[in-house]
Coordinates of C-alpha atoms in Angstrom, one line a residue:
X24 CA 8.9 55.2 1.2
X25 CA 12.6 55.5 0.4
X26 CA 14.3 52.5 -1.1
X27 CA 16.8 51.0 1.4
X28 CA 20.3 51.4 0.2
X29 CA 22.9 48.7 0.0
X30 CA 26.5 49.8 -0.4
X31 CA 29.8 48.1 -0.3
X32 CA 32.7 49.6 1.6
X33 CA 36.4 48.8 2.1
X34 CA 37.7 46.8 5.0
X35 CA 40.2 49.0 6.9
X36 CA 42.1 48.8 10.3
X37 CA 39.3 51.1 11.6
X38 CA 36.4 48.7 10.9
X39 CA 38.1 45.3 10.9
X40 CA 36.6 44.6 14.3
X41 CA 33.0 45.0 12.7
X42 CA 34.1 42.3 10.2
X43 CA 35.3 40.0 13.1
X44 CA 32.0 40.4 15.0
X45 CA 29.9 39.8 11.9
X46 CA 31.9 36.6 11.0
X47 CA 31.5 35.4 14.6
X48 CA 27.7 35.8 14.4
X49 CA 27.2 34.5 10.9
X50 CA 29.6 31.6 10.6
X51 CA 29.9 28.5 12.7
X52 CA 33.7 28.5 12.3
X53 CA 36.2 31.0 13.7
X54 CA 38.9 32.7 11.7
X55 CA 42.4 33.4 12.9
X56 CA 44.4 36.6 13.0
X57 CA 46.2 35.7 9.8
X58 CA 42.9 35.6 8.0
X59 CA 42.1 39.2 9.1
X60 CA 45.6 40.3 8.3
X61 CA 45.3 38.9 4.8
X62 CA 41.8 40.5 4.4
X63 CA 43.3 44.0 5.2
X64 CA 45.6 43.5 2.2
X65 CA 42.9 42.1 -0.1
X66 CA 41.8 45.5 -1.5
X67 CA 38.7 45.0 -3.8
X68 CA 38.5 41.4 -2.7
X69 CA 37.2 42.2 0.8
X70 CA 34.1 44.3 1.3
X71 CA 31.7 45.2 4.1
X72 CA 28.1 45.3 3.1
X73 CA 26.1 48.2 4.5
X74 CA 22.3 48.4 4.6
X75 CA 21.1 51.9 5.4
X76 CA 24.5 52.6 6.8
X77 CA 24.6 49.6 9.1
X78 CA 27.2 46.9 8.5
X79 CA 25.1 43.7 7.8
X80 CA 27.3 41.6 5.7
X81 CA 30.7 40.9 4.3
X82 CA 32.6 39.2 1.5
X83 CA 36.2 38.1 1.6
X84 CA 38.1 36.4 -1.2
X85 CA 41.6 35.5 -2.2
X86 CA 43.3 34.6 -5.5
X87 CA 44.1 30.9 -5.5
X88 CA 46.7 29.7 -8.0
X89 CA 46.8 26.0 -7.2
X90 CA 45.9 23.2 -9.6
X91 CA 47.4 24.9 -12.7
X92 CA 44.8 27.5 -12.8
X93 CA 44.0 30.9 -11.5
X94 CA 40.9 30.9 -9.4
X95 CA 39.1 33.1 -7.1
X96 CA 38.3 31.6 -3.7
X97 CA 35.4 33.1 -1.7
X98 CA 36.6 32.6 1.8
X99 CA 33.5 34.1 3.5
X100 CA 30.3 35.6 2.2
X101 CA 27.7 36.3 4.7
X102 CA 24.9 38.4 5.9
X103 CA 23.2 38.8 9.3
X104 CA 20.0 36.8 9.5
X105 CA 17.5 39.5 9.8
X106 CA 18.8 41.2 6.6
X107 CA 18.7 38.1 4.3
X108 CA 16.6 38.0 1.3
X109 CA 17.0 41.8 0.7
X110 CA 19.5 41.5 -2.1
X111 CA 22.6 42.1 0.0
X112 CA 24.2 38.8 -0.9
X113 CA 23.4 39.3 -4.5
X114 CA 25.3 42.8 -4.4
X115 CA 28.3 41.0 -2.9
X116 CA 28.3 38.2 -5.4
X117 CA 27.8 40.7 -8.2
X118 CA 30.9 42.6 -6.9
X119 CA 32.9 39.4 -7.0
X120 CA 31.7 38.6 -10.6
X121 CA 32.4 42.1 -11.8
X122 CA 35.9 41.8 -10.3
X123 CA 36.8 38.6 -12.1
X124 CA 35.2 39.7 -15.4
X125 CA 37.1 43.0 -15.4
X126 CA 40.3 41.1 -14.5
X127 CA 39.6 38.6 -17.4
X128 CA 42.2 36.2 -16.2
X129 CA 40.4 33.8 -13.9
X130 CA 39.5 30.2 -14.7
X131 CA 36.8 29.9 -12.1
X132 CA 35.3 31.0 -8.8
X133 CA 34.9 28.5 -6.0
X134 CA 34.0 28.2 -2.3
X135 CA 33.1 25.6 0.3
X136 CA 29.6 25.2 1.7
X137 CA 28.6 23.0 4.6
X138 CA 26.6 20.2 3.0
X139 CA 23.5 20.9 5.3
X140 CA 23.4 24.5 4.2
X141 CA 20.8 24.2 1.5
X142 CA 20.0 28.0 1.6
X143 CA 23.6 28.8 0.5
X144 CA 23.7 26.0 -2.1
X145 CA 20.5 27.3 -3.7
X146 CA 21.7 30.8 -3.5
X147 CA 25.0 30.2 -5.4
X148 CA 23.3 28.0 -7.9
X149 CA 21.3 31.1 -9.1
X150 CA 24.6 32.6 -10.2
X151 CA 25.7 29.5 -12.1
X152 CA 27.7 27.7 -9.4
X153 CA 27.6 24.0 -9.3
X154 CA 28.7 21.3 -6.9
X155 CA 31.9 19.8 -8.2
X156 CA 33.0 17.8 -5.3
X157 CA 32.3 16.9 -1.7
X158 CA 35.1 17.0 0.9
X159 CA 34.6 14.8 3.8
X160 CA 35.7 16.1 7.3
X161 CA 36.4 19.5 5.8
X162 CA 35.3 21.3 9.0
X163 CA 37.0 20.5 12.3
X164 CA 34.5 21.4 15.0
X165 CA 31.1 21.6 13.4
X166 CA 28.5 19.0 12.3
X167 CA 28.1 17.9 9.6
X168 CA 31.8 18.2 8.9
X169 CA 31.5 17.7 5.2
X170 CA 31.6 20.5 2.7
X171 CA 30.6 20.8 -0.9
X172 CA 32.9 22.7 -3.3
X173 CA 30.8 24.9 -5.4
X174 CA 32.3 26.3 -8.5
X175 CA 31.5 28.6 -11.3
X176 CA 33.5 28.0 -14.4
X177 CA 34.6 31.1 -16.3
X178 CA 36.6 29.4 -18.9
X179 CA 36.8 25.8 -19.8
X180 CA 39.8 23.9 -18.5
X181 CA 41.7 22.6 -21.6
X182 CA 43.8 19.6 -21.3
X183 CA 47.1 20.7 -19.9
X184 CA 49.3 18.8 -22.3
X185 CA 47.5 20.1 -25.3
X186 CA 47.5 23.7 -24.1
X187 CA 50.6 24.6 -26.1
X188 CA 49.1 23.6 -29.5
X189 CA 45.7 25.2 -28.8
X190 CA 47.0 28.5 -27.8
X191 CA 49.3 28.9 -30.8

């Protein structure tokens, strides 16, 4: 028996429709045209996941520079239901982790997860993510509307005012 192969590929204007379809199937929220326009410019931060050459998942991230820190925001990371638990999500998270470690200049990685999505919460906890806050009414059209913010800290946040002295 040959081992199934999981590969990541770039999102291009030629396959962006596959990403749209995948997201429609996997996520309860819909993403607008601007989201997909940004994804096309995201380079290594957006990948389609192939399982035996079939698109079964995708990850889309962006760099977030709010709150005085440089963070990587995972906008979407999902896999079609029949292909879950085959290591595809892990390959996608690993890609994101490799990206931030190679870059070396991120404070943390974060994402929002619907509070009822225990599978996703457990999945991210395996990679060292933790729930840092819960946002009420984060989602507009789905129930429950609240989201946990899961974060993996890459470097400790030092007190902003003392930064100058510490980094001398």
